[in-house]
Amino acid sequence: MKKRILTGITTTGTPHIGNYLGAIKPALELAKNYDESFYFLADYHAIIKNSKNIEVSESVKNVALAWLASGLNPNKSFFYRQSDIPEILELSWILNCVTAKGLMNRSHAYKSATSLNTDDEDKGITMGLFSYPVLMAADILMFNATHVPVGADQIQHIEMTRDIAGRFNHLYKKTFILPEAIIQSSKETVPGIDGQKMSKSYGNIIPLLSSEKQLKTSIAKIITNSLEPGDPKDHSNCTVFALYKYFASKQMIEELKDDYINGIGWGDAKNKLFEIVNKDIEPVRKRYEELLNDKDLINDLLSDGAKKVRPIAKEMIDSIRSSIGINKIS
Ligand code: ADP
Ligand code: TRP
């Protein structure tokens, strides 16, 4: 059996260093050990939060550019946009019809949204949010992916996908492979400038696709304490140090530890962080700037991606339609 990895990236906001270290880099690395890799831009997932149209399309562009600039090779992978493959939505409906509502009631995303409500627990909750794991199952099962690299917060969705696939196989015909999750970022999550998890929802990001100047400004904003240069500092509870560790060699980390003991000033520590992050992401930035010059690039790439991927989806959906009795009358 071919080993096929597949992962989706929701197109909301602008990619940051946390996405780069926690998702993009490891997923590209992982692809080397698989026969086929599928990466897609999950724009139908992005509308769940009812973002403005301009934000969704800007994000499709930026997320696509981030993956390409980070080294994704569209000739070796299947790279496409979810909305270009309408068969996924068709499958999503079919899967909705075999999915127990009780299974969706247990979804963490849905439960955490209801837990914020007091009087009416379903206030502000759309069917999109409620059935989001079914769309994700359709993304995965459409291509019979064997392995799905995701962050730890997505484990439940892969378990639900296996449940839904098993139910369909049982009710109709053995059609779907039960996919396995590959959990990324066993490392701790990358902190943002305020020390919490870096996330576009918290407005604390260091953007990946920024100019040198913007990168410097973001790093300068990292919250530290009021210790003066010359005062010994604790590296163990420091965002600057935590970020530095992702980019530096063991020896450099030890050297910075000594600098902390010897009272390095925050300005100098941030400068060291800037230098090392900048060196790491410079090739990404250069490639990003080159890609930006090619105005048609993203549209051309997505249209090529759809041409490669749609026939696979069509074949699958034809076979599923026939299993469920939606086919030519004989
Ligand atoms: P955000 O929290 O900014 O909305 P997403 O939920 O869109 O980010 O995450 C996209 C991918 O990036 C996921 O695989 C997620 O696990 C990873 N990721 C996001 N933030 C971080 C972080 N701070 N550290 C490590 N990985 C992260
Ligand atoms: N829900 C995932 C996230 O928020 C993105 C996603 C959508 C996905 N469809 C997927 C991931 C299919 C893996 C497989 O990160």
XYZ file of C-alpha atoms and ligand atoms in Angstrom, residues 6-12 23 38 40-43 45 49 80 82 132-133 135-141 145 147-151 153-154 157-158 161, ligand 2:
52
model
C -2.002 14.716 3.671
C -2.388 17.881 5.662
C -4.540 20.978 5.419
C -3.786 24.508 6.471
C -6.696 26.747 7.377
C -6.393 30.022 5.497
C -6.946 32.561 8.204
C 3.863 22.866 11.079
C -0.852 16.188 -0.339
C -3.953 21.874 0.692
C -5.305 25.287 1.597
C -8.431 24.761 3.650
C -10.442 27.817 2.598
C -12.611 25.772 6.893
C -15.375 32.057 11.508
C -4.199 22.552 -4.088
C -9.936 22.839 -1.038
C -16.396 20.959 11.038
C -14.883 17.527 11.845
C -15.509 18.377 6.481
C -12.073 17.508 7.793
C -12.890 13.796 7.457
C -13.940 14.426 3.843
C -10.622 16.211 3.156
C -8.721 13.175 4.362
C -10.902 10.303 3.133
C -4.496 9.409 3.065
C -0.982 9.453 7.527
C -2.040 12.924 8.626
C 0.506 15.222 10.287
C -1.280 17.600 12.660
C -0.812 19.508 15.883
C -5.156 19.889 19.140
C -6.299 17.985 16.042
C -10.523 15.093 14.560
C -8.429 12.232 13.207
C -12.337 10.596 10.852
N -8.401 21.697 10.988
C -6.992 21.816 10.699
C -6.369 22.938 11.570
O -7.089 23.824 12.002
C -6.773 22.127 9.252
C -7.300 21.020 8.393
C -8.442 21.055 7.635
C -6.696 19.760 8.218
N -8.589 19.866 6.984
C -7.561 19.040 7.333
C -5.548 19.147 8.729
C -7.263 17.734 6.961
C -5.274 17.843 8.342
C -6.124 17.143 7.465
O -5.165 22.947 11.786
